[in-house]
Coordinates of C-alpha atoms in Angstrom, one line a residue:
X1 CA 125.0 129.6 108.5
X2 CA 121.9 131.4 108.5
X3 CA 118.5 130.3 109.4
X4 CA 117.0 129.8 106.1
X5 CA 120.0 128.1 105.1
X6 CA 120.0 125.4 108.1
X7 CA 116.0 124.8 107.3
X8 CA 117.1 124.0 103.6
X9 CA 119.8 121.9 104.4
X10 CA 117.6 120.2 107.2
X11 CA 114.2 119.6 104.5
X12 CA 117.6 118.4 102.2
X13 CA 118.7 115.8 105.3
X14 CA 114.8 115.0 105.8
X15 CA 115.1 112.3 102.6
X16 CA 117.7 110.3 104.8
X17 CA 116.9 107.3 106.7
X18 CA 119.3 105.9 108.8
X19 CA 118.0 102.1 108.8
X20 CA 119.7 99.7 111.9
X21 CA 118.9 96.3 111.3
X22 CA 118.1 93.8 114.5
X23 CA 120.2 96.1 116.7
X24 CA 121.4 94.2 119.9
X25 CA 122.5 97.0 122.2
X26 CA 120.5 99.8 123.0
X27 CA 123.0 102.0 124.0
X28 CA 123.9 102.1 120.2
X29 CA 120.5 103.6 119.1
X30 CA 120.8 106.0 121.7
X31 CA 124.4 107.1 120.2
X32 CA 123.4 106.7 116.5
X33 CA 120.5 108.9 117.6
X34 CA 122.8 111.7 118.9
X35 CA 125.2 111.2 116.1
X36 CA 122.0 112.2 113.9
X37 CA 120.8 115.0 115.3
X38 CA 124.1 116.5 115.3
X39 CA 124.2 116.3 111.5
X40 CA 120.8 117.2 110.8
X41 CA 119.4 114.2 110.2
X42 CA 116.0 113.2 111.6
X43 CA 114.7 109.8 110.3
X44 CA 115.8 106.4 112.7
X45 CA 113.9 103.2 111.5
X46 CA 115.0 100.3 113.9
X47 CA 114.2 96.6 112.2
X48 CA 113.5 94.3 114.8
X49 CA 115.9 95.6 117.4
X50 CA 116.5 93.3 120.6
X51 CA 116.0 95.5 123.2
X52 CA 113.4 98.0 122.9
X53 CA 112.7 100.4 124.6
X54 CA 115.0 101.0 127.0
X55 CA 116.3 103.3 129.6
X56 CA 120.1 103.6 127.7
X57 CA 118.7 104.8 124.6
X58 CA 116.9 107.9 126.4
X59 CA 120.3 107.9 128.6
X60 CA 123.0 108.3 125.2
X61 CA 120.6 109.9 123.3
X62 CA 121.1 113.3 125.5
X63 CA 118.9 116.0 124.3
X64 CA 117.9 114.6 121.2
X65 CA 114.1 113.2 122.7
X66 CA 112.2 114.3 119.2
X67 CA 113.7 111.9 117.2
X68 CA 113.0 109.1 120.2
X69 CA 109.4 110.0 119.4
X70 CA 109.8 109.8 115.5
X71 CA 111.5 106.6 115.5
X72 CA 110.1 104.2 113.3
X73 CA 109.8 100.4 114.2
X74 CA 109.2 97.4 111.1
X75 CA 109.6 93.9 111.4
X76 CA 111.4 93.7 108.0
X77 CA 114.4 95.4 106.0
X78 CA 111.7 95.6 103.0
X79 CA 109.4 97.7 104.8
X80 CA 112.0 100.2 105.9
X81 CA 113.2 100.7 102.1
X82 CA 110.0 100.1 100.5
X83 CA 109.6 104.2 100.0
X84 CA 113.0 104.7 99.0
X85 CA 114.8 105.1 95.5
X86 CA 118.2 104.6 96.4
X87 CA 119.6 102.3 99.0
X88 CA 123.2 101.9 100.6
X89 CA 124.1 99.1 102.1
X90 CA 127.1 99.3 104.7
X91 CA 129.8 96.6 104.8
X92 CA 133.4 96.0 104.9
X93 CA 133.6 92.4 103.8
X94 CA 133.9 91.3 99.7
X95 CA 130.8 89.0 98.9
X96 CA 129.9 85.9 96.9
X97 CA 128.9 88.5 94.0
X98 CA 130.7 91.9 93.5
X99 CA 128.4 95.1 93.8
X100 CA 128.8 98.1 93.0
X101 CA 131.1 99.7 96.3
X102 CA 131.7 103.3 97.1
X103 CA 133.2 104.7 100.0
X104 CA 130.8 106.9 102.2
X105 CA 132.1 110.2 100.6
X106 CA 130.9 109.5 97.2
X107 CA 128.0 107.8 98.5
X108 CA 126.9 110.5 100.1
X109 CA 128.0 113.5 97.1
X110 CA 125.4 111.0 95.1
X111 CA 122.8 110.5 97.7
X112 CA 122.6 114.7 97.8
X113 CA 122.3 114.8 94.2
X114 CA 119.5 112.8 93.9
X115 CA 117.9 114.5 97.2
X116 CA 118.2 117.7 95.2
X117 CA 117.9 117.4 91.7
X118 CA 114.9 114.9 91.9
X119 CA 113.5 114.7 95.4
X120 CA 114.1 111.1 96.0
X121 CA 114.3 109.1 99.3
X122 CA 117.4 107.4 100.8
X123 CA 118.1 104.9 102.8
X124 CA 121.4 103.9 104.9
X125 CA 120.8 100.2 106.1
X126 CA 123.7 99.4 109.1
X127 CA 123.5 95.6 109.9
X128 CA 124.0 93.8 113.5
X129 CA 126.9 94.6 115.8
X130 CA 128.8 91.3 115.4
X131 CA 128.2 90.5 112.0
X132 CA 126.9 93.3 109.9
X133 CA 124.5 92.4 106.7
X134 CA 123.7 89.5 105.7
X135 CA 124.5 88.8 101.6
X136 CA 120.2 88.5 101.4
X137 CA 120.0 91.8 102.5
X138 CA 123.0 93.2 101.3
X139 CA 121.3 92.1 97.9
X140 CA 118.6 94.8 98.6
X141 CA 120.9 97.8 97.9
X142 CA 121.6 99.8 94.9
X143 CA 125.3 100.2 96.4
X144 CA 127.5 98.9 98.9
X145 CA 128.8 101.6 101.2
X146 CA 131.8 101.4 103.1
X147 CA 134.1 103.9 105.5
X148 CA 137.9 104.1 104.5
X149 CA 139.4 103.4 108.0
X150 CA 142.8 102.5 108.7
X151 CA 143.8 98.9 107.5
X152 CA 145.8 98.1 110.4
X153 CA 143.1 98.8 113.2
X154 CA 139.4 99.4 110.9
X155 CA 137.1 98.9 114.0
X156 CA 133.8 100.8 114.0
X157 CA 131.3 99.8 116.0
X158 CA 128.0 101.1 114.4
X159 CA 126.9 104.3 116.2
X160 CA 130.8 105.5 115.3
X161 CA 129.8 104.2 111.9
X162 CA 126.7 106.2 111.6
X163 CA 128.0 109.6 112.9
X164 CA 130.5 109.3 109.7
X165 CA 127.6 108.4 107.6
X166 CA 125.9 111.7 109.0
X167 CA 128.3 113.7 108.7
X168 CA 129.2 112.9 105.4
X169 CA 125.9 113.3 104.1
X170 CA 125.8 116.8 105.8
X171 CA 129.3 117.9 104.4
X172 CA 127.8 116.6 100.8
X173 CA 124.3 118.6 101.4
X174 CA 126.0 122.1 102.3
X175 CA 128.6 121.2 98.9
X176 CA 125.4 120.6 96.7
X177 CA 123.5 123.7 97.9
X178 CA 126.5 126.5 97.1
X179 CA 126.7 125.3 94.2
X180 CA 122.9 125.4 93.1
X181 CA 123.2 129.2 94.4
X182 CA 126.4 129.8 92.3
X183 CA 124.4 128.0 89.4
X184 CA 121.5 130.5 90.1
X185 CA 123.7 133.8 90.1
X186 CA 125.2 132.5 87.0
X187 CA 121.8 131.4 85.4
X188 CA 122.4 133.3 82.6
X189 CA 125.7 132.0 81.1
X190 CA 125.9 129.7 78.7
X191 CA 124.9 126.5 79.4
X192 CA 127.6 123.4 79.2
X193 CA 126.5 120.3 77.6
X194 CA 125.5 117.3 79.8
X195 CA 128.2 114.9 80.1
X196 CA 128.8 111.9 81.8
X197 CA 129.4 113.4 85.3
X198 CA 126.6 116.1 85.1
X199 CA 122.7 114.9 85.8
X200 CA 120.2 115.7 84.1
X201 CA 116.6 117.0 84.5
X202 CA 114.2 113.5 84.4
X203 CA 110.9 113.4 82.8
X204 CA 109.4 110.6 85.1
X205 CA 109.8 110.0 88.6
X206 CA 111.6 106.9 88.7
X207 CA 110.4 103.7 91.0
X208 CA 110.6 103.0 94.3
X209 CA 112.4 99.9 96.3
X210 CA 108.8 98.6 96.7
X211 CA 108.1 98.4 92.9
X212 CA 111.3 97.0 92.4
X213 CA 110.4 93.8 95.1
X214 CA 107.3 93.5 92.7
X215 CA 109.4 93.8 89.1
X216 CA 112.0 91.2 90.2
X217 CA 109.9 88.1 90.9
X218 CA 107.9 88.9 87.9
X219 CA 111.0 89.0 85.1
X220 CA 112.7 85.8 87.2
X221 CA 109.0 84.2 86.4
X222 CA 109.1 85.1 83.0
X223 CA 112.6 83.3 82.6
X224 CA 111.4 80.6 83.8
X225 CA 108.7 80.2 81.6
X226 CA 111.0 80.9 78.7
X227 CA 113.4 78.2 80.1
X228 CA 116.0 80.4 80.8
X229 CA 116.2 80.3 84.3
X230 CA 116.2 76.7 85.8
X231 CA 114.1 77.5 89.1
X232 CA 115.7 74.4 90.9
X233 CA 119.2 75.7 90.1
X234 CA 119.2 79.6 89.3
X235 CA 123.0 80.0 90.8
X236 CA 124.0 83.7 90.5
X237 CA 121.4 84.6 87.3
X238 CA 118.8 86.4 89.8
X239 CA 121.6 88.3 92.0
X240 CA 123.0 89.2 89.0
X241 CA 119.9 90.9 87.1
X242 CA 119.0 92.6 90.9
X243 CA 122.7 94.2 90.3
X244 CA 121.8 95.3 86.5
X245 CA 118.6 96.9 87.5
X246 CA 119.8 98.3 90.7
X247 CA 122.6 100.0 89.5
X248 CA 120.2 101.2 86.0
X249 CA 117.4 102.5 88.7
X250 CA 114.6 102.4 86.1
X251 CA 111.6 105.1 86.1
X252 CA 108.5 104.4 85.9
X253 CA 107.8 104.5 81.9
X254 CA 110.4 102.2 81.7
X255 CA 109.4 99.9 84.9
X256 CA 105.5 99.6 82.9
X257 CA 107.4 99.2 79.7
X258 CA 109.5 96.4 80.5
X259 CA 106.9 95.0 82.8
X260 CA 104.4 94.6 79.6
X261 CA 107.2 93.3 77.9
X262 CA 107.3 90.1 80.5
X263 CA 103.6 89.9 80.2
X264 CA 104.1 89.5 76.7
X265 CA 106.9 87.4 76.7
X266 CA 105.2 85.2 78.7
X267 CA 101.6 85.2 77.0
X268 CA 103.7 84.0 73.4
X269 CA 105.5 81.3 75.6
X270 CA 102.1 80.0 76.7
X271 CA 100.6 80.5 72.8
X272 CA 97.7 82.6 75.0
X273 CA 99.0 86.1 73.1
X274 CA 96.2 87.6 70.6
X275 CA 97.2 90.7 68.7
X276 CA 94.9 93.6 68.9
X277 CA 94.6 97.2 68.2
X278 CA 95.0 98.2 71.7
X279 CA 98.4 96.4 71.1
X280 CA 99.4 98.8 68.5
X281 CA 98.4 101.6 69.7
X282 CA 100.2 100.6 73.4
X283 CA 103.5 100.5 71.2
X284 CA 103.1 103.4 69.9
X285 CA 102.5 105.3 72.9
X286 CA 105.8 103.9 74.7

């Protein structure tokens, strides 16, 4: 690989965040560390680790000091996502609630495509060493990621876990780059029609994690005012619509669109709605 080709694949590997969540042993961000850098990846964000710092993360994390100095430290899993537009969350257990579950090859061949054909921001999210993610946070992801190991004997411990992850997500960034150049020398052939499997250019960027923290309390609010959702017994109804939307990922005409729709919603629920040109001309503009 040449050098112009490492720097793209390395500005392609700069979307990637490799969250740990309330890590115990620093020894493990030291490896995760080293795991990253020798896959390209650059961006650690550590969420309320136990230990830190500490003299085994400079130890395991050999020659790999820059990304000590870029680490990123947040008290919260929401602030280390808040940026991004598509989240995986890692585990290897089935849940109250099935989500949608790919294996980390996939993941990552989907991760790249986004990186690539719309510039958007990513987010790994690796839970605690003895018990992973909790179903709260899992809830936060677009997808559930997991590693295909051996049924027999599928131990990982997270830093092992994370060096897959990376080098996965390198392996899918060097696929997804030849074939942009092949699509470039053959620019001028005639163009296949999109299909299921094939993206397609977007015309609006779509939302962040952050918007979507704001969108979901506000539809849940406007059930409730519509007596849909019973607030004092919601059961599965809220998990459920995060899984719809999360899987949808709206942009951002749609996220104002549906958004004014709520208002609405909830304005003719109160009888506080009055019609007015502005009104007309807002439909006619979406």
């Amino acid at each position: 690989m040449n050098t112009s080709d490492n720097a793209s694949v390395s500005q392609s590997l700069s979307h990637v965040k490799i969250v740990m969540v309330n890590t115990t042993l620093p020894a493990n961000i030291g490896s995760a560390l080293r795991a990253m850098k020798t896959m390209g990846l650059s961006k650690l964000v550590l969420v309320k680790p136990k230990t830190y710092p500490h003299p085994d993360i400079d130890a395991l994390a050999a020659g790999a000091q820059e990304l000590i100095d870029q680490i990123e430290i947040v008290d919260t899993l929401e602030e280390a996502i808040e940026d991004c537009h598509l989240v995986f969350g890692t585990s290897a257990r089935s849940r109250t609630i099935p989500w949608p579950l790919l294996d980390v090859r996939p993941a990552a061949e989907l991760s790249m495509q986004a990186v690539l054909q719309k510039q958007q921001q990513i987010a790994i999210v690796f839970g605690r060493e003895d018990r992973g993610l909790t179903n709260e946070e899992l809830a936060l992801a677009n997808y559930h990621l997991t590693i295909p190991v051996n049924t027999e004997y599928g131990v990982l411990n997270v830093a092992q876990a994370i060096q897959v992850v990376c080098y996965e997500m390198r392996m899918a960034t060097l696929q997804q780059l030849e074939h942009e150049s092949e699509s470039e020398k053959n620019a001028n052939a005639e163009q296949m029609p999109v299909t299921a499997d094939t993206a397609m250019d977007w015309d609006e960027p779509l939302v962040t994690h952050k918007q979507m923290e704001e969108f979901y309390p506000h539809l849940e609010k406007m059930l409730v005012d519509i007596e849909f959702l019973d607030p004092q017994n919601p059961r599965l109804l809220p998990l459920r619509l995060r899984r719809l939307f999360g899987r949808i990922q709206l942009d951002r005409m749609e996220y104002h669109l549906l958004r004014g729709i709520f208002s609405r919603v909830q304005a003719l629920s109160q009888g506080t709605w009055k019609k007015t040109s502005m009104d007309k001309e807002d439909q006619s503009n979406a």
